[in-house]
Short mmCIF file of N, CA and C and ligand atoms in Angstrom, two decimals:
data_model
loop_
_atom_site.label_atom_id
_atom_site.label_comp_id
_atom_site.label_asym_id
_atom_site.label_seq_id
_atom_site.Cartn_x
_atom_site.Cartn_y
_atom_site.Cartn_z
N MET Z 1 -10.73 21.78 -11.49
CA MET Z 1 -11.20 20.90 -10.18
C MET Z 1 -12.61 21.31 -10.15
N SER Z 2 -13.94 20.19 -9.70
CA SER Z 2 -14.85 20.55 -9.36
C SER Z 2 -14.74 20.51 -7.85
N LYS Z 3 -15.71 21.24 -7.61
CA LYS Z 3 -15.78 21.47 -6.00
C LYS Z 3 -15.77 20.32 -5.59
N LEU Z 4 -15.92 19.78 -4.02
CA LEU Z 4 -16.76 18.47 -3.45
C LEU Z 4 -17.85 18.59 -2.45
N LYS Z 5 -18.75 18.24 -2.63
CA LYS Z 5 -19.91 19.00 -1.98
C LYS Z 5 -20.32 18.57 -0.80
N ASN Z 6 -20.15 16.88 -0.58
CA ASN Z 6 -20.35 16.68 0.57
C ASN Z 6 -19.47 15.41 0.78
N LEU Z 7 -19.96 14.55 1.87
CA LEU Z 7 -19.39 12.99 2.06
C LEU Z 7 -19.08 12.44 0.84
N GLU Z 8 -20.52 12.44 0.58
CA GLU Z 8 -20.21 11.35 -0.76
C GLU Z 8 -18.96 11.81 -1.87
N GLU Z 9 -18.93 13.07 -2.32
CA GLU Z 9 -18.09 13.63 -3.32
C GLU Z 9 -16.65 13.13 -2.71
N LEU Z 10 -16.95 13.40 -2.08
CA LEU Z 10 -15.33 13.01 -1.12
C LEU Z 10 -14.98 11.82 -0.73
N PHE Z 11 -15.87 11.01 -0.93
CA PHE Z 11 -16.02 8.88 -0.84
C PHE Z 11 -14.86 8.79 -1.65
N HIS Z 12 -15.71 9.64 -2.83
CA HIS Z 12 -15.06 8.96 -4.14
C HIS Z 12 -14.44 9.75 -4.56
N HIS Z 13 -13.99 10.89 -4.32
CA HIS Z 13 -12.25 11.42 -4.80
C HIS Z 13 -11.27 10.27 -3.62
N GLU Z 14 -11.87 10.25 -2.77
CA GLU Z 14 -10.52 8.70 -1.63
C GLU Z 14 -10.40 7.74 -2.23
N ILE Z 15 -11.17 7.15 -2.75
CA ILE Z 15 -11.24 5.90 -3.84
C ILE Z 15 -10.05 6.23 -5.00
N LYS Z 16 -10.78 6.69 -5.29
CA LYS Z 16 -10.32 7.11 -7.01
C LYS Z 16 -8.47 7.12 -6.18
N ASP Z 17 -8.48 8.36 -5.02
CA ASP Z 17 -7.05 8.31 -4.56
C ASP Z 17 -6.24 6.82 -4.62
N LEU Z 18 -6.80 5.87 -3.82
CA LEU Z 18 -6.55 5.16 -3.54
C LEU Z 18 -6.04 3.80 -5.01
N TYR Z 19 -6.85 4.06 -5.88
CA TYR Z 19 -6.38 3.34 -6.99
C TYR Z 19 -5.50 3.82 -7.49
N SER Z 20 -5.36 5.14 -7.25
CA SER Z 20 -3.90 5.17 -8.01
C SER Z 20 -2.91 4.88 -7.37
N ALA Z 21 -3.00 4.79 -6.23
CA ALA Z 21 -1.79 4.55 -5.08
C ALA Z 21 -1.56 3.09 -5.74
N GLU Z 22 -2.08 2.39 -5.08
CA GLU Z 22 -2.77 0.72 -5.67
C GLU Z 22 -1.58 1.03 -7.45
N LYS Z 23 -2.14 1.48 -8.21
CA LYS Z 23 -1.59 1.02 -9.32
C LYS Z 23 0.00 1.65 -9.38
N GLN Z 24 -0.01 2.78 -8.91
CA GLN Z 24 1.67 2.92 -8.90
C GLN Z 24 2.50 1.63 -8.34
N LEU Z 25 1.55 0.76 -6.85
CA LEU Z 25 2.84 0.25 -6.03
C LEU Z 25 2.56 -1.13 -7.26
N LEU Z 26 1.13 -1.57 -7.57
CA LEU Z 26 1.78 -2.41 -8.40
C LEU Z 26 3.20 -2.31 -9.19
N GLN Z 27 3.77 -1.05 -9.81
CA GLN Z 27 5.01 -0.52 -10.63
C GLN Z 27 6.37 -0.82 -9.57
N ALA Z 28 5.73 -0.62 -8.36
CA ALA Z 28 7.01 -0.86 -7.31
C ALA Z 28 7.82 -1.84 -6.35
N LEU Z 29 7.10 -2.61 -6.75
CA LEU Z 29 6.65 -3.30 -5.98
C LEU Z 29 7.96 -5.51 -6.22
N PRO Z 30 7.28 -4.98 -7.66
CA PRO Z 30 8.44 -6.33 -8.55
C PRO Z 30 10.09 -5.31 -8.03
N LYS Z 31 10.32 -4.66 -7.89
CA LYS Z 31 11.63 -3.74 -8.33
C LYS Z 31 12.30 -4.22 -6.13
N MET Z 32 11.52 -3.76 -5.99
CA MET Z 32 11.36 -3.93 -4.52
C MET Z 32 11.87 -5.52 -4.30
N ALA Z 33 10.99 -7.02 -4.69
CA ALA Z 33 11.29 -7.59 -4.48
C ALA Z 33 12.50 -8.33 -5.38
N GLU Z 34 12.53 -7.74 -5.87
CA GLU Z 34 14.27 -7.97 -6.80
C GLU Z 34 15.10 -7.71 -6.02
N LYS Z 35 15.55 -6.75 -5.20
CA LYS Z 35 15.96 -6.07 -4.43
C LYS Z 35 16.62 -6.61 -3.67
N ALA Z 36 15.69 -6.97 -2.52
CA ALA Z 36 15.70 -7.15 -1.32
C ALA Z 36 17.17 -9.11 -1.41
N ALA Z 37 17.56 -9.12 -0.58
CA ALA Z 37 18.78 -10.27 -0.28
C ALA Z 37 18.33 -11.21 0.40
N ASP Z 38 17.06 -10.49 1.77
CA ASP Z 38 16.67 -11.99 2.23
C ASP Z 38 15.83 -12.54 1.43
N PRO Z 39 15.63 -14.39 1.86
CA PRO Z 39 14.48 -14.68 1.01
C PRO Z 39 13.38 -14.98 1.51
N LYS Z 40 12.84 -14.52 3.10
CA LYS Z 40 11.76 -14.20 3.84
C LYS Z 40 11.09 -13.11 3.06
N LEU Z 41 12.22 -11.75 3.38
CA LEU Z 41 11.83 -10.39 2.63
C LEU Z 41 11.42 -10.63 0.66
N LYS Z 42 11.42 -10.60 0.44
CA LYS Z 42 11.82 -10.81 -1.06
C LYS Z 42 10.27 -11.67 -1.20
N GLN Z 43 9.99 -12.86 -0.45
CA GLN Z 43 9.04 -13.23 -0.14
C GLN Z 43 8.00 -12.85 0.18
N GLN Z 44 7.89 -11.77 0.53
CA GLN Z 44 6.97 -11.11 1.32
C GLN Z 44 6.73 -10.08 0.22
N PHE Z 45 7.51 -9.09 0.01
CA PHE Z 45 7.20 -9.16 -1.48
C PHE Z 45 6.84 -8.96 -1.98
N GLU Z 46 6.64 -9.76 -2.62
CA GLU Z 46 6.31 -10.95 -3.79
C GLU Z 46 4.62 -11.09 -3.37
N ALA Z 47 4.44 -11.54 -2.47
CA ALA Z 47 3.26 -12.18 -1.40
C ALA Z 47 2.39 -10.89 -1.50
N HIS Z 48 3.14 -10.00 -1.88
CA HIS Z 48 1.88 -8.54 -1.45
C HIS Z 48 1.58 -7.30 -2.43
N LEU Z 49 2.37 -8.37 -3.26
CA LEU Z 49 2.16 -7.86 -5.01
C LEU Z 49 1.01 -8.48 -5.62
N GLN Z 50 0.66 -9.85 -4.84
CA GLN Z 50 -0.19 -10.99 -5.26
C GLN Z 50 -1.72 -9.51 -5.15
N GLU Z 51 -1.34 -9.45 -3.24
CA GLU Z 51 -2.50 -9.11 -2.77
C GLU Z 51 -2.53 -7.92 -3.49
N THR Z 52 -1.65 -6.92 -4.08
CA THR Z 52 -2.21 -5.10 -4.71
C THR Z 52 -2.89 -5.27 -5.28
N GLU Z 53 -2.75 -6.81 -6.70
CA GLU Z 53 -3.62 -6.98 -7.36
C GLU Z 53 -4.69 -6.77 -7.35
N VAL Z 54 -5.10 -8.05 -6.66
CA VAL Z 54 -6.66 -8.17 -5.56
C VAL Z 54 -7.12 -6.95 -5.22
N GLN Z 55 -6.66 -5.95 -4.02
CA GLN Z 55 -7.01 -4.82 -3.80
C GLN Z 55 -7.01 -4.19 -5.12
N LYS Z 56 -6.69 -3.48 -6.02
CA LYS Z 56 -6.65 -2.83 -7.27
C LYS Z 56 -7.90 -3.50 -8.11
N GLN Z 57 -8.53 -4.60 -8.09
CA GLN Z 57 -9.61 -5.40 -8.41
C GLN Z 57 -10.83 -4.95 -7.64
N ARG Z 58 -10.37 -5.19 -6.16
CA ARG Z 58 -12.13 -4.83 -5.27
C ARG Z 58 -12.01 -3.05 -5.50
N LEU Z 59 -10.78 -2.55 -5.36
CA LEU Z 59 -10.99 -0.85 -5.66
C LEU Z 59 -12.16 -0.59 -7.31
N GLU Z 60 -11.62 -1.75 -8.14
CA GLU Z 60 -12.61 -1.49 -9.38
C GLU Z 60 -13.85 -1.78 -9.38
N GLN Z 61 -14.26 -2.62 -8.32
CA GLN Z 61 -15.43 -3.61 -7.86
C GLN Z 61 -16.29 -2.26 -7.07
N VAL Z 62 -15.31 -1.64 -6.29
CA VAL Z 62 -15.98 -0.23 -5.52
C VAL Z 62 -16.54 0.35 -6.40
N CYS Z 63 -16.03 0.96 -7.45
CA CYS Z 63 -15.92 1.75 -8.55
C CYS Z 63 -17.36 1.64 -8.96
N GLU Z 64 -17.51 0.27 -9.50
CA GLU Z 64 -18.54 -0.26 -10.19
C GLU Z 64 -19.82 -0.59 -9.52
N ILE Z 65 -19.48 -0.44 -8.77
CA ILE Z 65 -20.80 -0.63 -7.24
C ILE Z 65 -21.65 0.94 -6.86
N LEU Z 66 -20.59 2.33 -6.59
CA LEU Z 66 -20.29 3.46 -6.68
C LEU Z 66 -21.16 4.23 -7.77
N GLY Z 67 -21.26 3.41 -9.02
CA GLY Z 67 -20.98 4.29 -10.35
C GLY Z 67 -20.53 5.16 -10.92
N ILE Z 68 -18.87 4.64 -10.55
CA ILE Z 68 -17.84 6.08 -11.20
C ILE Z 68 -16.37 5.04 -11.85
N THR Z 69 -16.22 6.06 -12.12
CA THR Z 69 -14.78 6.02 -13.43
C THR Z 69 -13.10 6.45 -11.80
N PRO Z 70 -12.45 5.40 -12.27
CA PRO Z 70 -11.12 4.91 -11.18
C PRO Z 70 -10.63 6.86 -11.68
N GLY Z 71 -10.99 6.85 -12.69
CA GLY Z 71 -9.98 8.40 -13.54
C GLY Z 71 -8.68 8.45 -13.12
N ARG Z 72 -8.22 9.99 -13.42
CA ARG Z 72 -6.70 9.89 -13.48
C ARG Z 72 -5.98 10.59 -12.35
N ILE Z 73 -7.08 10.71 -11.38
CA ILE Z 73 -6.36 11.26 -10.35
C ILE Z 73 -5.15 10.71 -9.62
N LYS Z 74 -3.67 11.61 -9.76
CA LYS Z 74 -2.38 11.02 -9.35
C LYS Z 74 -2.42 11.17 -8.25
N CYS Z 75 -2.11 9.86 -7.07
CA CYS Z 75 -1.90 9.91 -5.82
C CYS Z 75 -0.15 10.07 -5.63
N LYS Z 76 -0.12 11.66 -4.97
CA LYS Z 76 1.23 12.62 -5.07
C LYS Z 76 2.22 11.52 -3.82
N ALA Z 77 1.13 11.08 -2.57
CA ALA Z 77 1.86 11.09 -1.58
C ALA Z 77 2.38 9.47 -1.78
N MET Z 78 1.98 8.93 -2.66
CA MET Z 78 2.60 7.88 -2.74
C MET Z 78 3.21 7.29 -4.20
N GLU Z 79 3.53 8.52 -4.81
CA GLU Z 79 4.45 8.72 -5.68
C GLU Z 79 5.58 9.27 -4.77
N GLY Z 80 5.78 9.86 -3.85
CA GLY Z 80 6.64 10.42 -2.67
C GLY Z 80 7.29 9.14 -2.44
N LEU Z 81 6.44 8.40 -1.88
CA LEU Z 81 6.75 6.88 -0.52
C LEU Z 81 7.79 6.49 -2.03
N ILE Z 82 7.03 6.57 -3.52
CA ILE Z 82 7.71 5.51 -3.44
C ILE Z 82 8.96 5.58 -4.15
N GLU Z 83 9.25 6.67 -4.79
CA GLU Z 83 10.32 7.66 -5.49
C GLU Z 83 11.43 7.14 -3.79
N GLU Z 84 11.00 7.69 -2.79
CA GLU Z 84 12.27 7.27 -2.08
C GLU Z 84 12.54 6.32 -1.62
N GLY Z 85 11.42 5.02 -1.86
CA GLY Z 85 11.70 3.35 -2.41
C GLY Z 85 12.75 3.10 -3.21
N GLU Z 86 12.82 3.50 -4.00
CA GLU Z 86 13.84 3.63 -5.29
C GLU Z 86 14.65 4.04 -5.00
N GLU Z 87 14.80 5.60 -4.01
CA GLU Z 87 16.26 5.95 -3.66
C GLU Z 87 16.99 5.03 -2.92
N MET Z 88 16.12 3.64 -2.53
CA MET Z 88 17.02 3.31 -1.39
C MET Z 88 16.83 1.71 -1.92
N ILE Z 89 16.49 1.09 -3.11
CA ILE Z 89 16.86 0.43 -4.25
C ILE Z 89 18.46 0.78 -4.71
N ALA Z 90 18.42 2.11 -5.49
CA ALA Z 90 20.15 2.72 -5.79
C ALA Z 90 20.91 2.65 -4.88
N GLU Z 91 20.31 2.86 -3.01
CA GLU Z 91 20.89 2.90 -2.18
C GLU Z 91 22.54 2.02 -2.35
N ASN Z 92 23.58 3.06 -2.68
CA ASN Z 92 25.07 1.85 -2.08
C ASN Z 92 24.72 1.63 -0.55
N ALA Z 93 25.26 0.23 -0.29
CA ALA Z 93 24.47 -0.13 1.25
C ALA Z 93 24.59 -1.80 0.55
N GLU Z 94 25.27 -1.79 1.78
CA GLU Z 94 25.17 -3.22 2.36
C GLU Z 94 24.32 -4.86 2.07
N PRO Z 95 23.87 -5.64 1.86
CA PRO Z 95 22.65 -5.94 1.86
C PRO Z 95 21.46 -6.20 2.25
N GLU Z 96 22.14 -6.28 3.63
CA GLU Z 96 21.52 -6.89 4.90
C GLU Z 96 20.85 -4.89 5.27
N VAL Z 97 21.77 -4.01 5.32
CA VAL Z 97 21.36 -2.39 5.54
C VAL Z 97 20.33 -2.04 4.32
N LYS Z 98 20.79 -2.39 3.39
CA LYS Z 98 19.44 -1.95 2.56
C LYS Z 98 18.10 -3.12 2.53
N ASP Z 99 18.32 -4.19 3.17
CA ASP Z 99 16.83 -4.93 3.33
C ASP Z 99 15.93 -3.61 4.50
N ALA Z 100 16.59 -4.08 5.07
CA ALA Z 100 16.13 -2.31 6.28
C ALA Z 100 15.73 -1.47 6.16
N GLY Z 101 16.42 -0.75 4.86
CA GLY Z 101 15.99 0.32 4.80
C GLY Z 101 14.79 0.13 3.51
N LEU Z 102 14.85 -1.22 2.69
CA LEU Z 102 13.38 -1.40 2.50
C LEU Z 102 12.43 -1.75 3.37
N ILE Z 103 12.63 -2.27 3.86
CA ILE Z 103 11.37 -2.83 5.24
C ILE Z 103 11.14 -1.23 5.66
N ALA Z 104 11.65 -0.26 5.92
CA ALA Z 104 11.69 1.00 6.37
C ALA Z 104 10.19 1.86 5.02
N SER Z 105 10.69 1.50 4.36
CA SER Z 105 10.37 2.28 2.63
C SER Z 105 8.67 1.36 3.22
N ALA Z 106 8.53 0.22 2.93
CA ALA Z 106 8.01 -0.17 2.37
C ALA Z 106 6.66 -0.14 3.46
N GLN Z 107 6.79 -0.21 5.05
CA GLN Z 107 5.98 0.18 6.28
C GLN Z 107 5.56 1.48 6.50
N ARG Z 108 6.25 2.48 5.66
CA ARG Z 108 6.03 3.58 5.25
C ARG Z 108 4.61 3.49 4.24
N ILE Z 109 5.03 2.75 3.08
CA ILE Z 109 3.74 2.70 2.35
C ILE Z 109 2.64 1.74 2.89
N GLU Z 110 2.57 0.46 3.75
CA GLU Z 110 1.42 0.72 4.17
C GLU Z 110 1.00 1.26 5.19
N HIS Z 111 1.32 2.04 6.46
CA HIS Z 111 1.07 2.77 6.87
C HIS Z 111 0.09 4.44 6.36
N TYR Z 112 0.71 4.67 5.08
CA TYR Z 112 -0.56 5.39 4.21
C TYR Z 112 -1.78 4.69 4.05
N GLU Z 113 -1.33 3.10 3.28
CA GLU Z 113 -2.67 3.11 2.60
C GLU Z 113 -3.42 2.42 4.11
N ILE Z 114 -3.17 1.95 4.93
CA ILE Z 114 -4.02 2.35 6.60
C ILE Z 114 -4.79 3.18 6.51
N SER Z 115 -4.28 4.06 6.55
CA SER Z 115 -4.59 5.11 6.89
C SER Z 115 -5.94 5.81 5.92
N GLY Z 116 -4.90 5.34 4.81
CA GLY Z 116 -6.41 5.99 3.67
C GLY Z 116 -7.22 4.37 3.33
N TYR Z 117 -7.15 2.76 3.54
CA TYR Z 117 -8.24 2.42 4.35
C TYR Z 117 -9.09 2.61 4.69
N GLY Z 118 -8.70 3.17 6.12
CA GLY Z 118 -9.39 2.81 7.32
C GLY Z 118 -10.15 4.39 7.01
N THR Z 119 -10.32 5.40 6.87
CA THR Z 119 -10.69 6.28 6.41
C THR Z 119 -11.98 6.17 5.19
N ALA Z 120 -11.67 5.49 4.19
CA ALA Z 120 -12.45 5.29 3.18
C ALA Z 120 -13.37 4.00 3.91
N ALA Z 121 -13.57 2.98 4.36
CA ALA Z 121 -14.08 2.56 4.58
C ALA Z 121 -15.63 2.88 5.72
N HIS Z 122 -14.55 4.30 6.82
CA HIS Z 122 -15.50 4.65 8.14
C HIS Z 122 -15.84 5.46 6.86
N PHE Z 123 -16.00 5.96 6.11
CA PHE Z 123 -17.25 6.60 4.80
C PHE Z 123 -18.24 5.59 4.20
N ALA Z 124 -17.67 4.89 3.77
CA ALA Z 124 -18.57 3.86 2.90
C ALA Z 124 -19.75 3.43 3.64
N GLU Z 125 -19.14 2.94 5.32
CA GLU Z 125 -19.93 2.77 6.12
C GLU Z 125 -20.75 3.80 6.70
N ARG Z 126 -20.19 5.37 6.51
CA ARG Z 126 -21.34 6.24 7.43
C ARG Z 126 -22.26 6.65 5.78
N LEU Z 127 -21.95 5.96 4.92
CA LEU Z 127 -22.89 6.59 3.21
C LEU Z 127 -23.81 5.30 3.47
N GLY Z 128 -23.27 4.32 3.60
CA GLY Z 128 -24.53 3.25 3.73
C GLY Z 128 -24.25 2.31 3.01
N GLN Z 129 -22.77 2.23 2.38
CA GLN Z 129 -22.35 1.60 1.07
C GLN Z 129 -21.97 0.05 1.63
N GLN Z 130 -22.86 -0.96 2.02
CA GLN Z 130 -21.88 -1.67 3.16
C GLN Z 130 -20.94 -2.72 2.24
N GLU Z 131 -21.31 -2.95 0.69
CA GLU Z 131 -20.34 -3.64 0.27
C GLU Z 131 -18.91 -2.87 -0.26
N ALA Z 132 -19.61 -1.87 -0.44
CA ALA Z 132 -18.26 -1.02 -0.20
C ALA Z 132 -17.12 -1.20 1.05
N PHE Z 133 -17.91 -1.02 2.08
CA PHE Z 133 -17.71 -0.79 3.31
C PHE Z 133 -16.80 -2.25 3.70
N ARG Z 134 -17.58 -3.31 3.21
CA ARG Z 134 -16.71 -4.63 2.79
C ARG Z 134 -15.37 -4.78 2.37
N LEU Z 135 -15.79 -4.31 1.23
CA LEU Z 135 -14.56 -4.32 0.10
C LEU Z 135 -13.51 -3.98 0.64
N LEU Z 136 -13.88 -2.20 1.00
CA LEU Z 136 -11.99 -1.70 1.59
C LEU Z 136 -11.85 -2.27 3.24
N SER Z 137 -12.88 -2.97 3.81
CA SER Z 137 -12.36 -3.48 5.55
C SER Z 137 -11.62 -4.91 5.14
N GLU Z 138 -12.03 -5.64 4.19
CA GLU Z 138 -11.25 -6.57 3.78
C GLU Z 138 -9.29 -6.29 2.91
N THR Z 139 -9.61 -5.71 2.57
CA THR Z 139 -8.08 -4.68 2.37
C THR Z 139 -7.38 -4.34 3.35
N LEU Z 140 -8.16 -3.02 3.80
CA LEU Z 140 -7.65 -2.38 5.36
C LEU Z 140 -7.22 -3.37 6.34
N LYS Z 141 -7.42 -4.74 6.22
CA LYS Z 141 -7.02 -6.20 7.37
C LYS Z 141 -5.91 -6.55 6.64
N GLU Z 142 -5.27 -6.36 5.17
CA GLU Z 142 -4.75 -7.40 4.33
C GLU Z 142 -4.02 -5.83 4.97
N GLU Z 143 -3.43 -5.19 4.91
CA GLU Z 143 -2.83 -4.11 4.90
C GLU Z 143 -2.19 -4.43 6.12
N GLN Z 144 -3.12 -4.27 7.51
CA GLN Z 144 -2.36 -4.20 8.06
C GLN Z 144 -1.99 -5.10 8.85
N ALA Z 145 -1.89 -7.01 8.16
CA ALA Z 145 -1.32 -7.66 8.33
C ALA Z 145 -0.54 -7.97 7.85
N ALA Z 146 0.42 -6.79 5.91
CA ALA Z 146 1.25 -7.05 5.51
C ALA Z 146 2.51 -6.62 6.70
N ASP Z 147 1.66 -5.89 7.10
CA ASP Z 147 2.55 -4.55 7.83
C ASP Z 147 3.56 -4.64 9.30
N THR Z 148 2.26 -5.83 9.45
CA THR Z 148 2.97 -6.42 11.02
C THR Z 148 3.75 -7.15 10.31
N ARG Z 149 3.37 -8.20 9.31
CA ARG Z 149 4.88 -9.11 8.87
C ARG Z 149 6.54 -8.65 8.76
N LEU Z 150 6.06 -7.63 8.49
CA LEU Z 150 7.60 -6.41 7.64
C LEU Z 150 7.99 -5.90 9.38
N ASN Z 151 7.01 -5.98 10.16
CA ASN Z 151 7.52 -5.79 11.40
C ASN Z 151 8.40 -6.62 12.14
N LYS Z 152 7.70 -7.97 11.88
CA LYS Z 152 7.84 -9.43 12.97
C LYS Z 152 9.71 -9.86 12.07
N LEU Z 153 9.41 -9.45 10.67
CA LEU Z 153 10.76 -9.18 10.27
C LEU Z 153 11.89 -8.66 10.60
N ALA Z 154 11.75 -7.51 10.36
CA ALA Z 154 12.88 -6.19 10.96
C ALA Z 154 13.17 -6.26 12.54
N LYS Z 155 12.47 -6.46 12.96
CA LYS Z 155 12.79 -6.58 14.41
C LYS Z 155 13.43 -8.00 15.02
N GLY Z 156 12.54 -8.88 13.68
CA GLY Z 156 12.82 -10.86 14.38
C GLY Z 156 14.53 -10.53 14.30
N TYR Z 157 15.23 -10.06 12.73
CA TYR Z 157 15.92 -10.95 13.16
C TYR Z 157 17.28 -9.71 11.43
N ILE Z 158 15.70 -9.08 10.84
CA ILE Z 158 16.66 -8.15 9.47
C ILE Z 158 17.80 -7.02 10.18
N ASN Z 159 16.68 -5.97 11.16
CA ASN Z 159 17.76 -5.05 11.95
C ASN Z 159 18.75 -5.60 12.57
N GLN Z 160 18.85 -6.49 12.77
CA GLN Z 160 20.52 -7.09 13.74
C GLN Z 160 21.06 -7.17 12.71
N LYS Z 161 21.40 -7.88 11.38
CA LYS Z 161 21.70 -8.46 10.88
C LYS Z 161 22.41 -6.70 10.12
N ALA Z 162 21.10 -6.51 9.92
CA ALA Z 162 22.22 -4.74 9.66
C ALA Z 162 23.24 -4.00 10.31
N GLN Z 163 23.22 -3.83 11.85
CA GLN Z 163 23.44 -4.00 12.55
C GLN Z 163 24.74 -4.36 13.18
N GLU Z 164 24.89 -5.36 12.49
CA GLU Z 164 26.57 -5.85 12.22
C GLU Z 164 26.63 -6.85 10.73
N ALA Z 165 26.28 -5.46 9.98
CA ALA Z 165 26.85 -5.86 8.60
C ALA Z 165 28.47 -5.95 8.46
N ASP Z 166 28.62 -4.85 8.78
CA ASP Z 166 30.31 -4.25 8.56
C ASP Z 166 31.25 -4.79 10.38
N LYS Z 167 30.72 -6.32 10.49
CA LYS Z 167 31.61 -6.77 11.33
C LYS Z 167 32.21 -7.96 10.95
FE1 FE2 B 1 -2.25 -2.41 -0.82
#
């Protein structure tokens, strides 16, 4: 691996990492949607799948602006988060309990992405990459909104249903 010499190179590295993360998530979200028992949760996963497709395209735009290629970096953190999500998908659990578990996995993923996009957006701003900053901030807002929606579902009724699943 070549040496990262400055913030710009680190920024490029972060963008490639995010691109890998989004690509991996595009593979995982349909499985999460399929396994979600609650219709609103299912709908939320399906909506986020479409958002994720757009987020991947935004990163392609950012790469174009920066004159870099996404490359073959594999985001190992997302790989691990998805692996845990898949364990939950395969878990022998009451449907209501599984839904609560899927939300827990999905929120871990969202928080990871929020952190990644927050950093990348700040790097873009510092480096004077206004258009990249705008694109990354847009995705950051979407990830935050997705996290809030999951929180509302969990705290609204899904966790309660999981609590009462065996009654
Ligand atoms: Fe995303």
